[in-house]
JSON list of C-alpha atoms in Angstrom, two decimals:
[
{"chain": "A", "resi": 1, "resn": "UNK", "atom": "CA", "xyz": [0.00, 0.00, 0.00]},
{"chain": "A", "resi": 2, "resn": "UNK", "atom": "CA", "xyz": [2.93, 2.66, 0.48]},
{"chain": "A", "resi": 3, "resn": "UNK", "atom": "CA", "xyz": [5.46, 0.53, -1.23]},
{"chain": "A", "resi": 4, "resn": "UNK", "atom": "CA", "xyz": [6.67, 4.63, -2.52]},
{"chain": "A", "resi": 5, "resn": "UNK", "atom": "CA", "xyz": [6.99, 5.98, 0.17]},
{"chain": "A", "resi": 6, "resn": "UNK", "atom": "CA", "xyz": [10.50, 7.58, 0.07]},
{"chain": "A", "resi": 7, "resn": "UNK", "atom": "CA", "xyz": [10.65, 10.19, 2.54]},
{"chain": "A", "resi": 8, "resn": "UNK", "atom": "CA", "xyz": [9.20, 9.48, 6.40]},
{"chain": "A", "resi": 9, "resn": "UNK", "atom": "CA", "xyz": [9.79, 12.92, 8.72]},
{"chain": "A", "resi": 10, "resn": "UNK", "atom": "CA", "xyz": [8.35, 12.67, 11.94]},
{"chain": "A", "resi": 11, "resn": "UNK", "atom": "CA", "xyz": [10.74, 15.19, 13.46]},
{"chain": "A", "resi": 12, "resn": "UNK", "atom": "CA", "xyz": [9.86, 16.94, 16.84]},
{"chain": "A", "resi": 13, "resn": "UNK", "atom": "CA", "xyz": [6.75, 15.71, 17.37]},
{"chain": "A", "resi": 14, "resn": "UNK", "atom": "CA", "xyz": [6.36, 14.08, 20.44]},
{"chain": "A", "resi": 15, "resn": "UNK", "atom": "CA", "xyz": [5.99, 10.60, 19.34]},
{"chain": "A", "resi": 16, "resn": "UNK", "atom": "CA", "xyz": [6.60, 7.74, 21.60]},
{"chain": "A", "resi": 17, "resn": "UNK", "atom": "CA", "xyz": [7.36, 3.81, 21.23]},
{"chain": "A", "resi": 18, "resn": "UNK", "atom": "CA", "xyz": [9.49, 2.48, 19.09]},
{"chain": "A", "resi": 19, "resn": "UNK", "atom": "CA", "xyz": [10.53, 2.43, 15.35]},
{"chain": "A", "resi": 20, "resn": "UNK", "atom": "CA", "xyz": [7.99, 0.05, 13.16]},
{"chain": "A", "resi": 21, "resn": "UNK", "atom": "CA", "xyz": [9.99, -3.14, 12.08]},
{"chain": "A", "resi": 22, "resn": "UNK", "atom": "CA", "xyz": [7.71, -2.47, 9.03]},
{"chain": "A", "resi": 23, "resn": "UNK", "atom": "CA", "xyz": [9.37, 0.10, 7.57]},
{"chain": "A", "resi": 24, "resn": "UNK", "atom": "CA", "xyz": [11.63, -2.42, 6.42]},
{"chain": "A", "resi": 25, "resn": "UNK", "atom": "CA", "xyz": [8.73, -2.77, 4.24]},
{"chain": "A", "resi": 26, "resn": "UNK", "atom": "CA", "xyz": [9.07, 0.62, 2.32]},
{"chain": "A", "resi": 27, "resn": "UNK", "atom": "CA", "xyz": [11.61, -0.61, -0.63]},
{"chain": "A", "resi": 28, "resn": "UNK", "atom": "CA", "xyz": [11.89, 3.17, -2.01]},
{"chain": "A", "resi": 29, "resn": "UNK", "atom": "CA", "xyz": [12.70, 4.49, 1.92]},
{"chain": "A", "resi": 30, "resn": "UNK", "atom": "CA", "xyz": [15.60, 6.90, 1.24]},
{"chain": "A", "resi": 31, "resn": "UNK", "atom": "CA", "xyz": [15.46, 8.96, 4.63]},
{"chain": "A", "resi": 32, "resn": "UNK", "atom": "CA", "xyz": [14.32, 8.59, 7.63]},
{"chain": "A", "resi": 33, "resn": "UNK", "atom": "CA", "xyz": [14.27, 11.11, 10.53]},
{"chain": "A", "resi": 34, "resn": "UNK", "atom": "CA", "xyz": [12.59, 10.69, 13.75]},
{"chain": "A", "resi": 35, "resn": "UNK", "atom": "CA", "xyz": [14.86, 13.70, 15.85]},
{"chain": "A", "resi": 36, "resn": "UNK", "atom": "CA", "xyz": [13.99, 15.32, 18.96]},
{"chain": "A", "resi": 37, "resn": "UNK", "atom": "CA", "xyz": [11.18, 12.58, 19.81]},
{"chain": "A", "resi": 38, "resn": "UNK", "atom": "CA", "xyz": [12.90, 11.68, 23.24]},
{"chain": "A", "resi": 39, "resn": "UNK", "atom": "CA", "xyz": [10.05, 9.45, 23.87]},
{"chain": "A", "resi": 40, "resn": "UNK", "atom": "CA", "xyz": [11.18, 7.05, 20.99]},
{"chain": "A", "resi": 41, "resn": "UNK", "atom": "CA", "xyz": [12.62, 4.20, 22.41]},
{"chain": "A", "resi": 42, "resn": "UNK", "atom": "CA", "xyz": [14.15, 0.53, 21.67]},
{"chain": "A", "resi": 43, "resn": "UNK", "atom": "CA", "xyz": [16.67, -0.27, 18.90]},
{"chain": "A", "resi": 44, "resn": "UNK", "atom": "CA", "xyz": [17.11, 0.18, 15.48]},
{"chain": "A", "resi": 45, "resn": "UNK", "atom": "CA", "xyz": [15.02, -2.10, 13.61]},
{"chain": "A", "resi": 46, "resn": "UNK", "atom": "CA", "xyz": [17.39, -4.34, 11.82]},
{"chain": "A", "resi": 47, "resn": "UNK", "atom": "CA", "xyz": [14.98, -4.57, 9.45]},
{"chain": "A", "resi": 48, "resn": "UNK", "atom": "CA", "xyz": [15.74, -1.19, 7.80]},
{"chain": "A", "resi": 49, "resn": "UNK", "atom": "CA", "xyz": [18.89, -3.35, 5.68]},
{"chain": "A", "resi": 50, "resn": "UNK", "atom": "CA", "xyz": [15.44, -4.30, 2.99]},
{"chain": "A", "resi": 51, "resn": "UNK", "atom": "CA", "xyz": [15.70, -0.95, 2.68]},
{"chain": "A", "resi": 52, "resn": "UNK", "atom": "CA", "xyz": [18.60, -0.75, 0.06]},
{"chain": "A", "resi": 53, "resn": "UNK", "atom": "CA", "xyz": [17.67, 2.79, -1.17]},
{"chain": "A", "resi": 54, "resn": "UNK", "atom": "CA", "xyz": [18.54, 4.19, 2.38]},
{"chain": "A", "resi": 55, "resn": "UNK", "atom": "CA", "xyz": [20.79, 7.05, 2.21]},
{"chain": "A", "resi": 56, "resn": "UNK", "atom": "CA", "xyz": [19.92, 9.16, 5.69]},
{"chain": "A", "resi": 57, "resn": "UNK", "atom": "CA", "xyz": [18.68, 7.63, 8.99]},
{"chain": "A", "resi": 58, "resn": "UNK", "atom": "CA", "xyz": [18.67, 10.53, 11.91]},
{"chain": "A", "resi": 59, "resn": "UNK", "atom": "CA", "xyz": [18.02, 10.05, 14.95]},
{"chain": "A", "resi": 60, "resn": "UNK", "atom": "CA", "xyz": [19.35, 12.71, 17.04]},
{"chain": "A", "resi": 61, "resn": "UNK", "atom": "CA", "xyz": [17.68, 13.62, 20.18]},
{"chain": "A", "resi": 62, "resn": "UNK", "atom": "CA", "xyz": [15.89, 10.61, 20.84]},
{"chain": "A", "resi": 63, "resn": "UNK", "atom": "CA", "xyz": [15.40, 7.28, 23.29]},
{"chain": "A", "resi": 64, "resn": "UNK", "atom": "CA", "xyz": [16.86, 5.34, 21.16]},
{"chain": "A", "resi": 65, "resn": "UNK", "atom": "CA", "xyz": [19.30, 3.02, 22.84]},
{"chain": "A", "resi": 66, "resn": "UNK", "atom": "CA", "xyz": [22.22, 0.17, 21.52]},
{"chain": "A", "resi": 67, "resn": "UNK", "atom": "CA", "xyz": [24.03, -0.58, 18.29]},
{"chain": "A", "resi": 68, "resn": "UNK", "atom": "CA", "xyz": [23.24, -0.10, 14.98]},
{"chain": "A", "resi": 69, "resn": "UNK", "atom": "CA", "xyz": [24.84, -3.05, 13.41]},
{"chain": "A", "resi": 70, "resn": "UNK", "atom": "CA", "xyz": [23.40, -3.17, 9.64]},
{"chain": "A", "resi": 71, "resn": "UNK", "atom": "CA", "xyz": [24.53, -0.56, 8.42]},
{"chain": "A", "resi": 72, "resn": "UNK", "atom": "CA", "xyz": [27.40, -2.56, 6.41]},
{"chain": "A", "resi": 73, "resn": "UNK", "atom": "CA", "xyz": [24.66, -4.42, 4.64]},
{"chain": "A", "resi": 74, "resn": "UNK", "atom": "CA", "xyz": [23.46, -0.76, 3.07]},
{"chain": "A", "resi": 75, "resn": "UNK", "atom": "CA", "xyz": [26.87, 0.37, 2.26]},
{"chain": "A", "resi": 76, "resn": "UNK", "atom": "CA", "xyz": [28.99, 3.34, 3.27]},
{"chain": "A", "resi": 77, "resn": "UNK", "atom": "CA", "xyz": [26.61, 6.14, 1.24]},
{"chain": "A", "resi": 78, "resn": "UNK", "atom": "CA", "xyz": [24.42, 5.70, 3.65]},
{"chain": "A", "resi": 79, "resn": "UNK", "atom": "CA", "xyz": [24.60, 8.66, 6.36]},
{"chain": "A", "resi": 80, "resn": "UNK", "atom": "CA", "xyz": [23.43, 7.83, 10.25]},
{"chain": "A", "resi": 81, "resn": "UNK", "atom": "CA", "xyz": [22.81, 10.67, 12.65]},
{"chain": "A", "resi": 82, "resn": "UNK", "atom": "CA", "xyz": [23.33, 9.66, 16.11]},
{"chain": "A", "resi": 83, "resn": "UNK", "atom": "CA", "xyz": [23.67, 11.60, 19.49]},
{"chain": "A", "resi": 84, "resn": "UNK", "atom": "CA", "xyz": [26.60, 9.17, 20.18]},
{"chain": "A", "resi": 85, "resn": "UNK", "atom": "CA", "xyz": [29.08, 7.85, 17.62]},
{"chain": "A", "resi": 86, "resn": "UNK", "atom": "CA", "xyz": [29.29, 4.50, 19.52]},
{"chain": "A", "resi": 87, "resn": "UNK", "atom": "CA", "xyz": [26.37, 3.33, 18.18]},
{"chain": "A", "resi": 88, "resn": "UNK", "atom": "CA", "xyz": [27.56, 2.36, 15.06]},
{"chain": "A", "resi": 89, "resn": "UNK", "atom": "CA", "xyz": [29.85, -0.44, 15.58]},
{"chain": "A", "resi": 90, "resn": "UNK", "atom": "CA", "xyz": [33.15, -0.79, 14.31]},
{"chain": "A", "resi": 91, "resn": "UNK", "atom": "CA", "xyz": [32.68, -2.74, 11.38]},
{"chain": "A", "resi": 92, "resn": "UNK", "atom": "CA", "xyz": [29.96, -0.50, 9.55]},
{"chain": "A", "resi": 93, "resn": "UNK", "atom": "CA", "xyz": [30.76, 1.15, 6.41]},
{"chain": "A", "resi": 94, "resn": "UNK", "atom": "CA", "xyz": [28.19, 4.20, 7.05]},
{"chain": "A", "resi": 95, "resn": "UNK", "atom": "CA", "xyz": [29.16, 7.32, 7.53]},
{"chain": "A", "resi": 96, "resn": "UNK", "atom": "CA", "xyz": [28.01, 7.83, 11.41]},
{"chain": "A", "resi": 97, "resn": "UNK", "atom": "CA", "xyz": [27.68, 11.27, 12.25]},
{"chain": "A", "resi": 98, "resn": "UNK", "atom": "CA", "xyz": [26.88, 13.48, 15.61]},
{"chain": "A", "resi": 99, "resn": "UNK", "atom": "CA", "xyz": [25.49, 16.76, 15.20]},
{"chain": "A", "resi": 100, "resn": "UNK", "atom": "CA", "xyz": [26.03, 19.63, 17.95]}
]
């Protein structure tokens, strides 16, 4: 049903829970920002690596807790925004960024 969706923005506004595994879904997903929600919590759905088309993930000022560990799957043109660098593990090829 939203198979073209390529753009989800849900910056700064107060959402809370966690990311839906089914955005894996979205095949044409290119960004994804969910910033300043701090009431978004969990992981990063692993199952964002479906979305090969990923360029931008951001997720700056949020809840959002542990590694992001797919990220080598979707190759290093894809960009993550994270309030801490550590979350991106070693062996990604993204391009992990912080912003202040």
């Amino acid at each position: 049903m939203f198979q073209n969706v390529a753009q989800i923005d849900l910056n700064a506004n107060k959402f809370t829970g966690s990311i839906p595994t089914e955005y894996g879904l979205l095949g044409n997903l290119t960004q994804l920002g969910v910033d300043f929600n701090l009431g978004i919590t969990g992981t990063v759905p692993t199952e964002l690596m479906e979305c090969d088309k990923l360029s931008l993930i951001s997720l700056h000022d949020t809840g959002i807790s542990g590694n992001i560990t797919f990220c080598d799957s979707l190759g290093e043109n894809l960009v993550v925004r994270v309030p801490d660098v550590s979350m991106c593990v070693e062996e990604c090829l993204c391009r992990c960024q912080t912003l202040f």
